[in-house]
CSV table of C-alpha atoms and ligand atoms in Angstrom, one decimal:
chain,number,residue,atom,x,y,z
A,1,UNK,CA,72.0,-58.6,-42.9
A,2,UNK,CA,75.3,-59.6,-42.7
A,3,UNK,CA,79.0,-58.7,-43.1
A,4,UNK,CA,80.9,-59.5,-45.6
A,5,UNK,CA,84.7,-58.6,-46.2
A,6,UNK,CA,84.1,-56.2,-43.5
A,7,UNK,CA,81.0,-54.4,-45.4
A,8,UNK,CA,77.5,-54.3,-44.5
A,9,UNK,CA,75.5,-56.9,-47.2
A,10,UNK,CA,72.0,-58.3,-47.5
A,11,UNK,CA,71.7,-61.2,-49.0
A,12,UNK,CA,75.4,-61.2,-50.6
A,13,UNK,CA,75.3,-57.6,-51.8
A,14,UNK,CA,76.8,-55.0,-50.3
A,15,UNK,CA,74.7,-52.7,-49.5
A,16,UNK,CA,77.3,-49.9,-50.2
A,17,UNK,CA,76.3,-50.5,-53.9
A,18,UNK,CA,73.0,-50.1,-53.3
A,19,UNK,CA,73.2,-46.7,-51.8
A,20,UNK,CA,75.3,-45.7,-54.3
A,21,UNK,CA,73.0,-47.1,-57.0
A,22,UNK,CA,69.4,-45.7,-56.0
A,23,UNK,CA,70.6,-43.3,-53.6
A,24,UNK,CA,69.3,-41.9,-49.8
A,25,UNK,CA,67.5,-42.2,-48.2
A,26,UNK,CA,66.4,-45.8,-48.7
A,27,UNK,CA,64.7,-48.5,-47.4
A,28,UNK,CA,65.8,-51.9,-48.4
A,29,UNK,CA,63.9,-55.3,-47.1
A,30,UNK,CA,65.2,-58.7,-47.6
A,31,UNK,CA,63.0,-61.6,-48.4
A,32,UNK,CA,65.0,-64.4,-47.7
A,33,UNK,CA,65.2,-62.7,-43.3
A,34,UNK,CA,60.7,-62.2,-44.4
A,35,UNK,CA,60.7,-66.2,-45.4
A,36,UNK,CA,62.7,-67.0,-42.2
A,37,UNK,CA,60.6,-65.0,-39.8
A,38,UNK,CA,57.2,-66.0,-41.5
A,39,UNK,CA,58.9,-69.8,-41.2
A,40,UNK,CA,59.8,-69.6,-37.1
A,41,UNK,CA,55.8,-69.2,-36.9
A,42,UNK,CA,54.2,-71.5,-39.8
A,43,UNK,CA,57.0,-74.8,-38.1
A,44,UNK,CA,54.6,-74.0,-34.9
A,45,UNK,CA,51.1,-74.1,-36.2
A,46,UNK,CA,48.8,-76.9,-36.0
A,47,UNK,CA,47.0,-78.0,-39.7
A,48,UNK,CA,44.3,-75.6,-39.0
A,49,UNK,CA,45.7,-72.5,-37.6
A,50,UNK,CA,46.7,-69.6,-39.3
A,51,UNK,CA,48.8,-66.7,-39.7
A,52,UNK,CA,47.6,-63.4,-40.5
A,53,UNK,CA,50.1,-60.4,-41.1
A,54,UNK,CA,49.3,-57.3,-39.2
A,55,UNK,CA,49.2,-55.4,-42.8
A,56,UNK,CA,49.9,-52.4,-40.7
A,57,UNK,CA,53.8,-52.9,-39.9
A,58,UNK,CA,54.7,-52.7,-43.5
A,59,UNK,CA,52.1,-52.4,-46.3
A,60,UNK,CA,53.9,-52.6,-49.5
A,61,UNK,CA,51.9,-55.0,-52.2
A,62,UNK,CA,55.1,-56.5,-52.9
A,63,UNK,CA,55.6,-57.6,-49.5
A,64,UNK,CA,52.2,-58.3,-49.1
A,65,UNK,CA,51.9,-60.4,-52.3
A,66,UNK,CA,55.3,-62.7,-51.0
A,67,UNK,CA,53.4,-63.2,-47.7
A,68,UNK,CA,50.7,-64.0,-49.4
A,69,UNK,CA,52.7,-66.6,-51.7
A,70,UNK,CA,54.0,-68.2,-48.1
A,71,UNK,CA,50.6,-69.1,-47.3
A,72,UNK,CA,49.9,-66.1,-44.9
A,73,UNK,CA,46.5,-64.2,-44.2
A,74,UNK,CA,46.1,-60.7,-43.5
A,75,UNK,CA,44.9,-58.9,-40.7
A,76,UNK,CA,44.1,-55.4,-41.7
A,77,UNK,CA,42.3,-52.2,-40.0
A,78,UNK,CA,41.1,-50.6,-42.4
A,79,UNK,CA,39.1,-50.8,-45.9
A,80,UNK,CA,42.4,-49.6,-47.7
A,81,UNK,CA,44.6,-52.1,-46.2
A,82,UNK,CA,42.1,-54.7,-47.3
A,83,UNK,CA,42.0,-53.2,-51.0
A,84,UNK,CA,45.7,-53.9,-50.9
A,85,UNK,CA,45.7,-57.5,-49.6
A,86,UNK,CA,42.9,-58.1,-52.2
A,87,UNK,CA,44.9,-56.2,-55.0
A,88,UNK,CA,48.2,-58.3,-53.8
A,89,UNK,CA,46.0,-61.8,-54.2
A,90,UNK,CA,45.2,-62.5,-51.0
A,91,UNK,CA,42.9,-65.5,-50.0
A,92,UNK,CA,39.7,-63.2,-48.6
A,93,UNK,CA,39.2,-66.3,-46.6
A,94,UNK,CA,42.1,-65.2,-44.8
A,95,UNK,CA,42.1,-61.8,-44.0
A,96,UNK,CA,40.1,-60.5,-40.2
A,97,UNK,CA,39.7,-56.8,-40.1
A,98,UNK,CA,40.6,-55.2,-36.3
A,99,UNK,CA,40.0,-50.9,-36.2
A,100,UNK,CA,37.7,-49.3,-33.8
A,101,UNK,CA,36.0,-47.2,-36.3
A,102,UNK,CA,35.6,-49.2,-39.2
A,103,UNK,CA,33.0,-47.1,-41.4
A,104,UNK,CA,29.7,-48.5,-42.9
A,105,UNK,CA,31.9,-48.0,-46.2
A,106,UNK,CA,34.6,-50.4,-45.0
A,107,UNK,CA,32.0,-52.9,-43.2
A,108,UNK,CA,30.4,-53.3,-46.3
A,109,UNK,CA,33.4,-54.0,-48.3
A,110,UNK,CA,34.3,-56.4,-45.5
A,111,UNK,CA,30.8,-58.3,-45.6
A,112,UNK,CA,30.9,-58.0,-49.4
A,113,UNK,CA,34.2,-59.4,-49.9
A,114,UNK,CA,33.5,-63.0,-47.4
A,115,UNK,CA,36.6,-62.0,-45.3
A,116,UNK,CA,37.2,-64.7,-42.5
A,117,UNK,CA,36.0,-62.6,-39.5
A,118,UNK,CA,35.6,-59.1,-39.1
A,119,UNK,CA,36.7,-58.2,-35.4
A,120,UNK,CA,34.3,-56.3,-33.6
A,121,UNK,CA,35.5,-53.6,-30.8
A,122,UNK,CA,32.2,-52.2,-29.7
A,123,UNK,CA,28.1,-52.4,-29.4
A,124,UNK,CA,27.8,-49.4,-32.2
A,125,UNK,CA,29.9,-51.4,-34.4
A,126,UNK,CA,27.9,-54.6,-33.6
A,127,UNK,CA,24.3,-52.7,-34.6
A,128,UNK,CA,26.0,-51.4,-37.8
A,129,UNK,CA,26.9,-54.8,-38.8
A,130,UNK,CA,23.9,-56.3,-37.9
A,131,UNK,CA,21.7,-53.0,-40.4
A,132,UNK,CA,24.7,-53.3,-43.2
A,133,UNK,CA,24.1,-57.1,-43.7
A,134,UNK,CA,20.6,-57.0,-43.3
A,135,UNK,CA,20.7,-54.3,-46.4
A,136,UNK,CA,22.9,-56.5,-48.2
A,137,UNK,CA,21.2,-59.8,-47.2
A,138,UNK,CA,24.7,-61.1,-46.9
A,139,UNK,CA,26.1,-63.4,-43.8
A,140,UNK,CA,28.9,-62.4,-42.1
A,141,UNK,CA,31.2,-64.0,-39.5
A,142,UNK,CA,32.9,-62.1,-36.7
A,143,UNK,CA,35.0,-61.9,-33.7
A,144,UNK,CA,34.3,-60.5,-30.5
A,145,UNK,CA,37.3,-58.7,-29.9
A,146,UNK,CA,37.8,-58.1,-26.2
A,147,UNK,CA,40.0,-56.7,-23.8
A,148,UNK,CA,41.7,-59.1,-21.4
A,149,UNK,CA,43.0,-56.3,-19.1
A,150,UNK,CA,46.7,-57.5,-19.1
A,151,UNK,CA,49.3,-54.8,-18.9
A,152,UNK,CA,52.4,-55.6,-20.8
A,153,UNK,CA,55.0,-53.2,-19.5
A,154,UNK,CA,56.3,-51.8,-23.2
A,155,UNK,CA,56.1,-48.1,-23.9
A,156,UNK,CA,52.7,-46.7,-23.2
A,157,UNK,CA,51.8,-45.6,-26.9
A,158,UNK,CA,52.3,-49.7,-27.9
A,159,UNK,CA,49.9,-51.2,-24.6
A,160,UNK,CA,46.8,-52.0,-26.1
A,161,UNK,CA,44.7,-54.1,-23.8
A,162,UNK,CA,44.9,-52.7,-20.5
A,163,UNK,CA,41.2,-51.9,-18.9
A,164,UNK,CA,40.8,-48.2,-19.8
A,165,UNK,CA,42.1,-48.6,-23.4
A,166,UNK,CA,40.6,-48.0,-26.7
A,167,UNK,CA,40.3,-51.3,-27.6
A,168,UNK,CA,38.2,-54.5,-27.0
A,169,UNK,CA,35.1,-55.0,-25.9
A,170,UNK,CA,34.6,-55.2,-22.1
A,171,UNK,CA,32.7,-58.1,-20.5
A,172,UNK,CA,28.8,-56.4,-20.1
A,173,UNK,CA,29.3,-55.9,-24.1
A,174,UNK,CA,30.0,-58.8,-24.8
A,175,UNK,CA,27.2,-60.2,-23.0
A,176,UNK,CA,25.0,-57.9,-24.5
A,177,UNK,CA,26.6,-59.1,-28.1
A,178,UNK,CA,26.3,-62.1,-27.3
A,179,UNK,CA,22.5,-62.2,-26.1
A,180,UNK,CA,21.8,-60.1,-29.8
A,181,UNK,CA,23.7,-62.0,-32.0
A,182,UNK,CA,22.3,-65.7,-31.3
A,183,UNK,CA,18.7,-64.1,-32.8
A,184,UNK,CA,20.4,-62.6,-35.7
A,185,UNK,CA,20.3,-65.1,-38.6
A,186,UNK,CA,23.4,-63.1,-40.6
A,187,UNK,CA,25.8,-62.1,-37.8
A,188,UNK,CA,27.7,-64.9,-36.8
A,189,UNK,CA,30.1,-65.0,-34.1
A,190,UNK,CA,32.8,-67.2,-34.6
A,191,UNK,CA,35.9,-65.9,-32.9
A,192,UNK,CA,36.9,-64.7,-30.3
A,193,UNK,CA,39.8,-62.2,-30.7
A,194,UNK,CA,42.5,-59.8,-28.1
A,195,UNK,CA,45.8,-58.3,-29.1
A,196,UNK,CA,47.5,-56.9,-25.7
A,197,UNK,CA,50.2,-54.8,-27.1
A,198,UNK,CA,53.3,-54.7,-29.1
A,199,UNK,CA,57.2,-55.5,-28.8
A,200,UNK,CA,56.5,-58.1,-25.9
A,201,UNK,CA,59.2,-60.4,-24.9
A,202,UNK,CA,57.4,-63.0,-22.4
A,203,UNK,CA,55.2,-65.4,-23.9
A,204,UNK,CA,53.0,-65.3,-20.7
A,205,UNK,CA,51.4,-62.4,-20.5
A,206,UNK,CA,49.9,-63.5,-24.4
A,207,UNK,CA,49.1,-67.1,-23.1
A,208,UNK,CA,47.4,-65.4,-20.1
A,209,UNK,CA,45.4,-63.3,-22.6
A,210,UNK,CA,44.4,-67.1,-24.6
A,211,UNK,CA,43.1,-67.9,-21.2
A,212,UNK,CA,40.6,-65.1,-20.9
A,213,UNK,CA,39.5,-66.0,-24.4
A,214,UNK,CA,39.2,-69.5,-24.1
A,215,UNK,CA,36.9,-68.4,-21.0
A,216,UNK,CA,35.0,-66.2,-23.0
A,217,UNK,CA,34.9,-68.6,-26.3
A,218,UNK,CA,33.4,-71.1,-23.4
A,219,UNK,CA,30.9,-69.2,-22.1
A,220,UNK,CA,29.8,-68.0,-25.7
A,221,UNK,CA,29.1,-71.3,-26.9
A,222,UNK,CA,27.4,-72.4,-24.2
A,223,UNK,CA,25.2,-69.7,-25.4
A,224,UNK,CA,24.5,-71.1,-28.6
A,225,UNK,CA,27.5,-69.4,-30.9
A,226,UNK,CA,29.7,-71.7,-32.9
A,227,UNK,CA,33.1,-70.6,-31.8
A,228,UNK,CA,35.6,-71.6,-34.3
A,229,UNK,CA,38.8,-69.6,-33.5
A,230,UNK,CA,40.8,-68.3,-31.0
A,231,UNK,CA,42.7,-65.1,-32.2
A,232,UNK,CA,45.6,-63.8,-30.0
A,233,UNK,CA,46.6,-61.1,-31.5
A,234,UNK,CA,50.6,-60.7,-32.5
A,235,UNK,CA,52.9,-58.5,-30.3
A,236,UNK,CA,55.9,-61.0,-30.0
A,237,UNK,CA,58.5,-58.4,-29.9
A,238,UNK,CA,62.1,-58.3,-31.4
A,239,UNK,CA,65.8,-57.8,-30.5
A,240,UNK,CA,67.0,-53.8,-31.0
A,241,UNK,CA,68.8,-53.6,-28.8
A,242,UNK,CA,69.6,-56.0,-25.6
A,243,UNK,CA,66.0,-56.9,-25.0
A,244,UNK,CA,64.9,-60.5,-25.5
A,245,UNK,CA,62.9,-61.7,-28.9
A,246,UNK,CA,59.7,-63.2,-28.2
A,247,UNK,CA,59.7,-66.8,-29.2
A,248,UNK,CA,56.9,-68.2,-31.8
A,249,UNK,CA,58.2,-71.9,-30.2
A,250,UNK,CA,57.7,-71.1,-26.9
A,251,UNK,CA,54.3,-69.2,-27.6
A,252,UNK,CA,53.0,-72.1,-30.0
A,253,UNK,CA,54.1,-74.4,-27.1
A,254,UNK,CA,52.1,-73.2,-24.7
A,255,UNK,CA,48.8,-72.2,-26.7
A,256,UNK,CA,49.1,-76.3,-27.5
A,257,UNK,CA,49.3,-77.6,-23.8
A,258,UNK,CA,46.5,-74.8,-22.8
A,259,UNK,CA,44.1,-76.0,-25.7
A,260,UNK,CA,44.8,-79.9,-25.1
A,261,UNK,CA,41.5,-81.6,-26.4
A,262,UNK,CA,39.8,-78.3,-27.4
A,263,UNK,CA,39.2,-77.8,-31.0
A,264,UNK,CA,39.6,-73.9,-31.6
A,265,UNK,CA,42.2,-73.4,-34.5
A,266,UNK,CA,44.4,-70.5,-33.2
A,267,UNK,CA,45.1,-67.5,-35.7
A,268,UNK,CA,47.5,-65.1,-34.7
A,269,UNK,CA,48.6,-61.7,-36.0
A,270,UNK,CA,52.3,-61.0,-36.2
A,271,UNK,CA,53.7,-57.6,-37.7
A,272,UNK,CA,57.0,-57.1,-36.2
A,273,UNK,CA,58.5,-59.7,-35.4
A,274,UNK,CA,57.7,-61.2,-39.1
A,275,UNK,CA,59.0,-57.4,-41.1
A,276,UNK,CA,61.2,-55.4,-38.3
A,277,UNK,CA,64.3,-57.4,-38.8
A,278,UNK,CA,64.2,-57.7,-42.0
A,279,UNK,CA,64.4,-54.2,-43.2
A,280,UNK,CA,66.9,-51.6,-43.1
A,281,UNK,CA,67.0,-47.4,-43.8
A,282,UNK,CA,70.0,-46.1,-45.7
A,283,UNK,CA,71.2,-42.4,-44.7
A,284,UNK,CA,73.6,-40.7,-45.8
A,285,UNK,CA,75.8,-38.1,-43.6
A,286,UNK,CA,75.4,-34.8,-45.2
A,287,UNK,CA,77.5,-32.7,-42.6
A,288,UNK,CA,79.5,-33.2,-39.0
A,289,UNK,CA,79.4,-30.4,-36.7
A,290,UNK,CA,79.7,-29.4,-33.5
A,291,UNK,CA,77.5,-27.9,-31.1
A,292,UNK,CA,78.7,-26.1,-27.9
A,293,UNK,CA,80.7,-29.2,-27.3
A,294,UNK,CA,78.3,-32.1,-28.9
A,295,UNK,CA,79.2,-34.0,-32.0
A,296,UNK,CA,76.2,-34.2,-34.3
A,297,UNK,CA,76.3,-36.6,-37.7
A,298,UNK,CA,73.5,-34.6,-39.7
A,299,UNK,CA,72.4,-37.0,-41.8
A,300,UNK,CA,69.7,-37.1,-45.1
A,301,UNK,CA,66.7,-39.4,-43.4
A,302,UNK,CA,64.5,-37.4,-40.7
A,303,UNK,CA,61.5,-37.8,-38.6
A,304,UNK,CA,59.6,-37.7,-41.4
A,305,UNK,CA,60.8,-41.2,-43.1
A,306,UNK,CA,61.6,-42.8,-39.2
A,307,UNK,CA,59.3,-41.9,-36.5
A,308,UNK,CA,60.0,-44.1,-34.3
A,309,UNK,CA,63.0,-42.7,-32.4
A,310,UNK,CA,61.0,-39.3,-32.0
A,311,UNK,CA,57.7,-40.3,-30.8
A,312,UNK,CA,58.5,-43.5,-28.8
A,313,UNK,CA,62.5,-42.8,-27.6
A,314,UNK,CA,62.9,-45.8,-29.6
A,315,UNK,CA,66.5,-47.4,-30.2
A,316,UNK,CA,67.4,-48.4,-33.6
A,317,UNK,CA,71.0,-50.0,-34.1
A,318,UNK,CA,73.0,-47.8,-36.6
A,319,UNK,CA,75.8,-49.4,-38.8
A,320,UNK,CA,78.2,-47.8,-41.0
A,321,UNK,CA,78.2,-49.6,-44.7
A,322,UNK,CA,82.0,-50.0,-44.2
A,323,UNK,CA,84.6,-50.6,-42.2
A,324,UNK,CA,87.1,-47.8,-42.8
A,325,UNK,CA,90.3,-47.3,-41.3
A,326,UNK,CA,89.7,-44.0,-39.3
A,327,UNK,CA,89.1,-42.7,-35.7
A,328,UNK,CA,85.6,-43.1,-34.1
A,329,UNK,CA,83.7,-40.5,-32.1
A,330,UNK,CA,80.5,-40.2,-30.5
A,331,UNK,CA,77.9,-38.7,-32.3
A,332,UNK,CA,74.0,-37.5,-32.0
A,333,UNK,CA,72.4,-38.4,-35.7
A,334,UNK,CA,70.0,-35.6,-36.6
A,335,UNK,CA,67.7,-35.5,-39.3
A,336,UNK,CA,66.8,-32.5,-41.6
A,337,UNK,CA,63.5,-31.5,-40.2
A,338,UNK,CA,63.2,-28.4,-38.4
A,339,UNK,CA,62.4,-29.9,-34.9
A,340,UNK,CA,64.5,-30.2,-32.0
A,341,UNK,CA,63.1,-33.5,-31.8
A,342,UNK,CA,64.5,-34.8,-35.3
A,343,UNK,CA,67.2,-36.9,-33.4
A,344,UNK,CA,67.0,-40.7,-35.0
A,345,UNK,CA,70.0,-42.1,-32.6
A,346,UNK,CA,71.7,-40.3,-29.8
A,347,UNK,CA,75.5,-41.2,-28.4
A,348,UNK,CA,76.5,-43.4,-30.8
A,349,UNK,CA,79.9,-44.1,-31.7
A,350,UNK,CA,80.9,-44.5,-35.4
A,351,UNK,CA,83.3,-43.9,-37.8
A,352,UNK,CA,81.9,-41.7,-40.2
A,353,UNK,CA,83.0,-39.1,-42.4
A,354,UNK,CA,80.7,-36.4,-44.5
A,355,UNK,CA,79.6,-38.0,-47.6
A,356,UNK,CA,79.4,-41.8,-45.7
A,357,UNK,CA,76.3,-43.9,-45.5
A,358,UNK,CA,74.9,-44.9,-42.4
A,359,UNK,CA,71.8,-48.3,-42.0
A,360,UNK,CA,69.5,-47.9,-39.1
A,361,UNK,CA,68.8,-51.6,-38.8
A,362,UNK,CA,65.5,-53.5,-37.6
A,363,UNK,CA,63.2,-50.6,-39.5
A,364,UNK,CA,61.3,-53.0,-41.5
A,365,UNK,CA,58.5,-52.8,-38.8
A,366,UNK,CA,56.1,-49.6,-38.7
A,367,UNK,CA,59.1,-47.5,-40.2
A,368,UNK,CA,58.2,-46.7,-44.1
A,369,UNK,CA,54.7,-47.1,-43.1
A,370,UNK,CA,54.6,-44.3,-40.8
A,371,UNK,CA,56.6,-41.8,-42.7
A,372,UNK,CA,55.2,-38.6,-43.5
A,373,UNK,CA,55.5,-35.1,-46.2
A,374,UNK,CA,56.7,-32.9,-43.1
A,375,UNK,CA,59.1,-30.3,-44.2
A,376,UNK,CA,57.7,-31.3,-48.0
A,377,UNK,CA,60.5,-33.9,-48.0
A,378,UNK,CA,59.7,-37.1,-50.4
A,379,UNK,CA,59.2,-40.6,-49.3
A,380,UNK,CA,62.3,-42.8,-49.9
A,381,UNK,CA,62.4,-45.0,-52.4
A,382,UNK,CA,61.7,-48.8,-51.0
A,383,UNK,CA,64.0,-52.0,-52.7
A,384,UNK,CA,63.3,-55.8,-52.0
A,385,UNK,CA,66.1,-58.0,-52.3
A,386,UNK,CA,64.9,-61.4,-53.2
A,387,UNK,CA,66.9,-64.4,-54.5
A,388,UNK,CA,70.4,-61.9,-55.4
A,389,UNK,CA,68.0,-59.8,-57.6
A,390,UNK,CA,66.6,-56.3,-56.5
A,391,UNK,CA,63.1,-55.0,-57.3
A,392,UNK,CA,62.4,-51.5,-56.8
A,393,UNK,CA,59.1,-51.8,-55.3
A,394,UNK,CA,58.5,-48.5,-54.1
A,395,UNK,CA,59.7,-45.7,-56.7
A,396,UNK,CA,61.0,-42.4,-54.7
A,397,UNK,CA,58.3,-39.8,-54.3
A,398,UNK,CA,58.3,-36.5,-56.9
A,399,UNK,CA,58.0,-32.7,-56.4
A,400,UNK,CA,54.9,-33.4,-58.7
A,401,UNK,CA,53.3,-36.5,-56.7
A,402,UNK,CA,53.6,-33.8,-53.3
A,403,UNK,CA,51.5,-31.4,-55.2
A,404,UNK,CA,49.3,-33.4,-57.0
A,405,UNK,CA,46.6,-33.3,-55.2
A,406,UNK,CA,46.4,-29.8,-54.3
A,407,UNK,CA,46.1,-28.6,-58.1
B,501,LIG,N1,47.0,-57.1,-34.2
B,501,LIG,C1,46.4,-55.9,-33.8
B,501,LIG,C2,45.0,-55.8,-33.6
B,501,LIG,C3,47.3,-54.8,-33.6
B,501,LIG,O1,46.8,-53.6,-33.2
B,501,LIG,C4,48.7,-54.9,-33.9
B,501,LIG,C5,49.6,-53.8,-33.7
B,501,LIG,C6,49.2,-56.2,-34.3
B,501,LIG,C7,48.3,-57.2,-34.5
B,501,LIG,C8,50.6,-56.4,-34.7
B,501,LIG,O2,51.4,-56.3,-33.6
B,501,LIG,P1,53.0,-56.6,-33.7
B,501,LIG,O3,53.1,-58.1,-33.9
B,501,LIG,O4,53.5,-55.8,-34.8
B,501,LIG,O5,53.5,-56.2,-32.3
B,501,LIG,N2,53.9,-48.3,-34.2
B,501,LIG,C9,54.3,-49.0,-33.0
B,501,LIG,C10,53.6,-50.3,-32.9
B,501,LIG,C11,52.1,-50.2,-33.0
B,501,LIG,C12,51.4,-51.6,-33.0
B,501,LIG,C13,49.9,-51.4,-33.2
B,501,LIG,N3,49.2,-52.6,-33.3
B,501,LIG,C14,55.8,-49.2,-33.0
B,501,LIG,O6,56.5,-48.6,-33.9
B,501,LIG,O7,56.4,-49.8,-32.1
């Protein structure tokens, strides 16, 4: 995203003529900020190691398919974000499957399908795996996801591996896995796996979590496992507002002087910082009014097609399309859906006028996938900019596809 002749543009378009073409709201991604993101990781790795997608920070096949084109694997959580990794041509050699209640539907299309690891989070799931490839006399390789107890500091909603959390396995369960699994001929643990949270800005606190797995991967194969890979999650965070990006250079840096003369091949699992930059949600401002003494831009995306704002106080950078020649004023941006909680951006000053489109910028990341039906209001319409051309690869949502399921 850049400006150009003082008008917002991705990739050399303005994206004025976009919103003017397909209309708001409207999420537009642009492949060439995908390719540089993916490429700040894949300059890092080492031969062996591997980058697998968190499919969850942006779904769409025909992201998923360019990703896939760059070389990247997948990690997904559940069966239908592996249907669309296979169904956008992923390598199934690629893809590990994280979720803390993976069904015996979605194990078995895991153990079916060969994917690279499937990443356990707990005994029940362990015995489940153990029956479901016994029934399909199928090996199957897995991680032992664990949780390294390392709080992070981000907003609550986004820490994952702190003691008392959902995730991982703690350290009696994977002793008890661990004891089980070297007399089980089809379950074989290869990895070991921890993701400690999201939007993190110091490399540390991840390359503290490599050292509780490299502990754990030790241990394990002194117990007779194979250990192949060391999986540290994603979480590198990225700039919204004056916060720091994580680095992929520092972070591969440090993995390398902490594994010196190990052989593990590192995978990692990056969402945002690969998408959330490289994606932006076109609005347009339907009415100003004023409000016992507040200015509010009501504009035509809500909570419904960005959630973030609402349910994590997130900030989102918002950028008028133009650069007009009028006075600015400081306004709250409220979406259409009856809550008083449909605010996408407070106090920001703009120069807007009714009928004007507004980008909320770095949205690429766990924005269209998060959108919701509330108020019966469609999903937006999706466009991928890629090489000066523009693919429509999400159509916009139909009275008839809201009720099509409830005929
Ligand atoms: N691996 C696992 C196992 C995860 O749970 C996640 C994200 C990732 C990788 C990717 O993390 P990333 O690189 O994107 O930080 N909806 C929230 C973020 C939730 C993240 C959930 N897990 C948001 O909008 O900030």
């Amino acid at each position: 995203m850049k400006e150009i002749e003082r008008q917002l543009c991705i990739e050399n378009i303005p994206v004025i003529n976009l919103a003017r073409e397909y209309g708001s709201p409207l999420f537009i991604y642009s492949a060439e900020l995908i390719k540089n993101n993916f490429e700040k990781y894949q300059n890092e790795l080492g031969s062996n190691d591997l980058i697998c997608y968190a499919v969850k920070a942006n779904s769409n096949l025909h992201i998923l398919k360019l990703l896939s084109e760059l070389g990247s694997g997948f990690d997904v959580v559940s069966g239908n974000e592996l249907k669309r990794c296979l169904r956008a041509g992923a390598d199934k050699n690629k893809i590990v499957f994280s979720g803390v209640a993976k069904s015996n539907e979605e194990i078995k299309l895991a153990i079916e399908n060969d994917i690279l690891s499937i990443n356990i989070e707990s005994y029940g799931e362990f015995e489940r795996i153990a029956k479901i490839s016994e029934q399909l006399k199928k090996s199957v390789n897995c991680a032992l996801r664990v949780n390294p107890d390392i709080a992070i500091g981000s907003h609550k909603y986004i820490e994952t591996g702190s003691k008392t959390s959902k995730f991982g396995l703690d350290s009696e369960a994977v002793n008890k896995i661990s004891d089980e699994a070297r007399d089980n001929k089809l379950v074989n643990i290869t990895s070991v796996a921890c993701h400690i949270g999201s939007q993190i800005s110091d490399e540390n606190l991840i390359l503290k979590s490599l050292d509780v797995i490299s502990e754990i991967a030790n241990n394990l194969s002194l117990n007779g496992h194979a250990i192949k890979f060391l999986d540290i999650g994603g979480g590198l965070g990225i700039q919204y507002k004056d916060e720091e990006a994580g680095d992929p250079g520092i972070l591969m840096a440090g993995v390398k002087n902490r594994l010196e003369g190990k052989e593990y091949k590192i995978i990692l699992e990056p969402g945002r910082s690969i998408i959330g930059s490289a994606g932006i949600l076109v609005t347009k401002i339907e009415y100003i009014k004023n409000a016992g003494g507040k200015k509010f831009a009501i504009i035509d995306a809500g909570m419904n097609d960005l959630i973030r704002p609402s349910l994590y106080e997130a900030w989102h950078e918002v950028k008028e399309l133009e650069n007009k020649e009028i006075s600015s004023d400081t306004y709250d941006l409220a979406g259409p859906v009856c809550e008083t909680g449909d605010i996408l951006a407070k106090d920001r000053n703009l120069k807007i006028l009714p009928n004007d489109f507004v980008a909320f910028m770095d949205v690429g990341a766990y924005g269209s996938v998060m959108s919701s039906n509330y108020n019966s209001r469609l999903k937006p319409m999706e466009l991928l900019v890629m090489d000066g051309e523009i693919e429509v690869i999400r159509r916009k949502e139909t009275f008839e596809d809201l009720i099509a399921l409830e005929s």
